C-alpha cells in the first residue's frame, strides 16, 4: 500500500503539488491523469524519492520514503521515467542487469542471471540483447527499460508517461505489458498517462489531478463520465461504451 | 549479432594497454641510460613515479567526473578546476610573499591548498550543476571562461607581487612533465593511495551512477552522498596532478575519450584501468619519444594540448555534447 | 539617438588626458624641452595606440558577430588572434629581415586563414547552439596556440610570442606604433559599409534576398577583421574579450543597426582600453600591469555576466 499524506512541493512560492493525500492499495493498475502542469509527474517523483517534498509524508508498505535507506526501498519500489537519456554506451543486457543492483551491488549471482534472462525473454528482447541501446528503435529501447524495471522485481512499479514518443502499435503493446505485470505478477503498477482512452481501457482505478490538487479518484466507470472530464480537462466530450470499455470522444 | 564477432573482449584491450604502459615505463628507464644504476634509479625513478602519479590522477579524475556529470566532453580541467588550483597557489604566495612561501614546508602548503581546493570545487560544481536545466554548452563555456579568469587573475596577482616573484610563479603556470616537484612526491603518493582506497570502496556504484541521477536513486544509490564524496576525491586528484606538473587542460579529455572509444564496454571495471594505462603510456612513452629520440625538451605538454584540442573540437562537431 | 556618443566623447577626451599625464617621469618637474619630448616620444604615442587598438578591436568584434551571427564571437574567441601570432612567428623565422609591416601582412594572411577555417567549421555543424560557437572558437585558438608554442619553444621565441598574445603598451614609442593607423583606416571602411554588415547579420537568405553579394561582403569583413587583428598583434599584443564586451553592451543599449552603433562601439572600445591601461599603471606604480592582463580579468567577468544573464538571445 502506498500512503500519501498532505504532500506539498512548491517552486518559488508556486505549489506544484498542493496538499495531496491519497492511498493506493496494493495490486492492480492505477493511472494518474490530468492536464499539463497538474503535478502528476512531480507527485510520482516524490513518491519514488527522486525529489524531496516540502511538507508531508509518503509511506510505502509502512516505510517512510524520505527516511528509509535507498537500497531497502529499491527492493520494494521502482520507477521508470520518461526521458531515459543515458550517455554510457550500454548493451540491452547490461542495462537490464542494472535492475539487480539493489540486490547484488554489482556482483551478479546465478539467481540474478536467471532474473535477467527471464526479463529479457519476457519482453522478447533476446534478438537484441547484445546490441547497444543507441542502435535500437524507440519502441525497442522502451522495452529494454521496462525489462530493467521488471528485473528489479519490486512489488511497486511506477511509470512516468511511458507512452510518450511511441507510435500506436508500441503504445498498445506497452500498456498491455503493464497490464500483464499487474495480472500475472501481482505487481502494483502506477502509470502517469496523457491519453484518457488508454487510462480508461487499461486501469483498475484512475486518479485525476488538477493544478497540483487531487481532483477525483475512482474506478474507470466513476471517472470516465462527461461531467468529471469536463471538470478535469476543461473540454466538452462525449463518452461511448464500446464493449466493456468506455471511450471518450472530445473531437466534437 | 554480427557485431558480436567483431567485438574484442574488454580484457584483451586492458591487457594490451597495460603492456603498452609497461613497455613505455621500461623504455623510459633504460633507453640512453648511462652511469650507475643506483643513480638512474633515483634520478629517473623519481621522475617516472611523478609521471605515473600524474597520469593516474588525471585519468581517474576525468573518467569519474564525466560519469557523475553525465557527459563525455566535460573534464575537471575544462571547467577550470586546475586553473583554480594555480590561482590558489598564487594567492598563497601573494599573502605570504615569495620568501614566506619558500620557508613554509611545501607539503604543508600542499595540504592547505588541497583542503581549500576541495571546498571551492564543491562550491563551483554545485553552482554550475544545480541550476534547473542549464544547457551543457553554457556549462562548458562558463567553465572555460572561468578557467581563463582564474589564469588572468593569477597573472594579475603575480604582476602585483613584483617582477622577481612573477618569474617564480610563471614557471608553474606552464605545465612541464620534466620538472616534477620532488618534494611533493611522497605526500602526493600518500594522498593518491588514500583516494584510491575510498574509490575502491565506492567502485560498485560507478556503473550505476552513469545511468544518471534518477536511475541511480531508483536503484537505491544514495546519489547526493556518493557524488559529493566523489567530487572531494576528484578535487584531491586534481590538486595532486596540478601541484606536481601544473595545469594541463586537455590531457584528461584525450585519455578518457580514447579509453571509452577503445573499451567495448561502459563498465568502469575496464574503462578506469584502461584510461590509466593509456595515460601512463602517453605521458611516459611521449616523454621517451620526444626527449630521447628527438631530444626535444618540455614540449610534450604542448603536443598533448594540440591533440586534446583537436579531440575536443571533433567531439563538439560530431555532437556528442548533445 | 546620438546621445550615447555625446556622453562618450567627453569621457574619452578626459581619459585620454589622464592617460597622457599618467606616468613615471613627472612632466612638470622636467624642464620644458624634456617634458615636451616625453609627451611626443612616449606618452602621446601610447595614448593614441591605446585608442586606436581599442576602437579597432571593438569594431572587429562587431563585424565578426555579424559574420558568424553569434554574439560571443570576437578575434580572441575565433582563433583569429592566435592565427595572427602564428603568422608573426613564421615571418620571424622565415624572413627575419622583413620590416614590421611585412611581418604584419603575414600575420594578416594567417589570421584570415584561421578565421575562414573557423567559419568553415561552423558551417559543418548541423545543429548549432549559440554557445557552441565561441566554444569551438576558443578551442581552435587553443590548438593554433599549441602549434605556435611548439615552434616558439623550439626556436627560443617564447618571449616574443608572449608579447604578441598579451597586450602591453609600455613599450609603445613614436615610430613603433604607427601601423595601428591602418586599423583606423579599415575601421572607417567598415563604417562606410556598415549597413551591409547589418544585413549579413540577419542571415544569408535575407542578405541574398535584398540583392547583396553575400560572399563578397563576408570576404570584405574577414579582410578587415584579419588586418586589424594583425596590426594589433604585431604592435602591442592582443587584448582579450574587448571585441566581445563592448559591442554586446552597446547592442543592449542601442540595438544592432551598425550604421548608428558603430561609432559608439569604436569610441567605447577606445575608452575601455584607456581606462584599463590607467588602472594597470596606477595599481602598482612605478611598475605596471599590462592592459592585456587587466582586460583578461575584467573582460572574462563581464563575459560571464553576459552569459549567465542571457535570457532568450537565440543564436
GROMACS .gro file of N, CA, C and O in nm, chain C residues 12 29 35 52 58-60 65 76 83 91 98 110 131-133 142 207 249 260 278 294 298 314:
model
   96
  586UNK      N    1   3.593   6.016  -2.319
  586UNK     CA    2   3.715   5.967  -2.383
  586UNK      C    3   3.824   6.072  -2.377
  586UNK      O    4   3.940   6.042  -2.345
  603UNK      N    5   5.800   6.839  -1.348
  603UNK     CA    6   5.930   6.854  -1.285
  603UNK      C    7   6.040   6.877  -1.388
  603UNK      O    8   6.136   6.951  -1.364
  609UNK      N    9   6.001   6.772  -2.098
  609UNK     CA   10   5.861   6.738  -2.080
  609UNK      C   11   5.794   6.718  -2.215
  609UNK      O   12   5.725   6.619  -2.239
  626UNK      N   13   4.355   5.366  -3.068
  626UNK     CA   14   4.341   5.301  -3.199
  626UNK      C   15   4.314   5.152  -3.183
  626UNK      O   16   4.226   5.095  -3.248
  632UNK      N   17   3.717   4.669  -3.103
  632UNK     CA   18   3.573   4.671  -3.077
  632UNK      C   19   3.496   4.660  -3.207
  632UNK      O   20   3.399   4.584  -3.217
  633UNK      N   21   3.541   4.733  -3.310
  633UNK     CA   22   3.472   4.728  -3.439
  633UNK      C   23   3.489   4.590  -3.503
  633UNK      O   24   3.393   4.532  -3.556
  634UNK      N   25   3.610   4.534  -3.493
  634UNK     CA   26   3.631   4.398  -3.547
  634UNK      C   27   3.538   4.300  -3.482
  634UNK      O   28   3.479   4.214  -3.549
  639UNK      N   29   3.076   3.937  -3.513
  639UNK     CA   30   2.949   3.890  -3.459
  639UNK      C   31   2.842   3.888  -3.567
  639UNK      O   32   2.754   3.802  -3.567
  650UNK      N   33   3.952   3.702  -3.024
  650UNK     CA   34   4.016   3.606  -2.935
  650UNK      C   35   3.927   3.487  -2.904
  650UNK      O   36   3.968   3.397  -2.831
  657UNK      N   37   4.593   3.283  -3.470
  657UNK     CA   38   4.645   3.261  -3.606
  657UNK      C   39   4.738   3.375  -3.645
  657UNK      O   40   4.840   3.353  -3.711
  665UNK      N   41   5.683   3.450  -3.989
  665UNK     CA   42   5.755   3.558  -4.057
  665UNK      C   43   5.891   3.580  -3.992
  665UNK      O   44   5.992   3.595  -4.061
  672UNK      N   45   6.249   4.104  -4.269
  672UNK     CA   46   6.130   4.175  -4.317
  672UNK      C   47   6.096   4.289  -4.221
  672UNK      O   48   6.105   4.273  -4.100
  684UNK      N   49   4.761   3.481  -4.218
  684UNK     CA   50   4.727   3.363  -4.136
  684UNK      C   51   4.600   3.389  -4.056
  684UNK      O   52   4.520   3.297  -4.036
  705UNK      N   53   2.595   2.885  -2.799
  705UNK     CA   54   2.710   2.882  -2.709
  705UNK      C   55   2.822   2.795  -2.762
  705UNK      O   56   2.936   2.807  -2.721
  706UNK      N   57   2.787   2.705  -2.855
  706UNK     CA   58   2.888   2.616  -2.908
  706UNK      C   59   2.988   2.693  -2.993
  706UNK      O   60   3.104   2.656  -3.003
  707UNK      N   61   2.941   2.802  -3.055
  707UNK     CA   62   3.024   2.875  -3.149
  707UNK      C   63   3.151   2.932  -3.082
  707UNK      O   64   3.262   2.903  -3.127
  716UNK      N   65   4.307   2.752  -2.908
  716UNK     CA   66   4.399   2.672  -2.825
  716UNK      C   67   4.487   2.582  -2.910
  716UNK      O   68   4.607   2.570  -2.886
  781UNK      N   69   2.009   3.828  -4.679
  781UNK     CA   70   2.108   3.909  -4.748
  781UNK      C   71   2.097   3.892  -4.899
  781UNK      O   72   2.093   3.988  -4.975
  823UNK      N   73   2.752   4.528  -2.496
  823UNK     CA   74   2.690   4.628  -2.409
  823UNK      C   75   2.623   4.737  -2.493
  823UNK      O   76   2.510   4.777  -2.466
  834UNK      N   77   2.433   5.314  -3.697
  834UNK     CA   78   2.418   5.403  -3.585
  834UNK      C   79   2.512   5.367  -3.471
  834UNK      O   80   2.564   5.453  -3.401
  852UNK      N   81   4.502   5.278  -1.761
  852UNK     CA   82   4.528   5.370  -1.648
  852UNK      C   83   4.527   5.291  -1.517
  852UNK      O   84   4.616   5.307  -1.433
  868UNK      N   85   4.482   4.306  -1.736
  868UNK     CA   86   4.368   4.374  -1.673
  868UNK      C   87   4.240   4.339  -1.748
  868UNK      O   88   4.137   4.302  -1.690
  872UNK      N   89   3.882   4.172  -1.626
  872UNK     CA   90   3.754   4.244  -1.639
  872UNK      C   91   3.669   4.183  -1.749
  872UNK      O   92   3.549   4.160  -1.732
  888UNK      N   93   1.842   3.412  -2.891
  888UNK     CA   94   1.859   3.291  -2.972
  888UNK      C   95   1.979   3.309  -3.062
  888UNK      O   96   2.017   3.421  -3.094
   0.00000   0.00000   0.00000
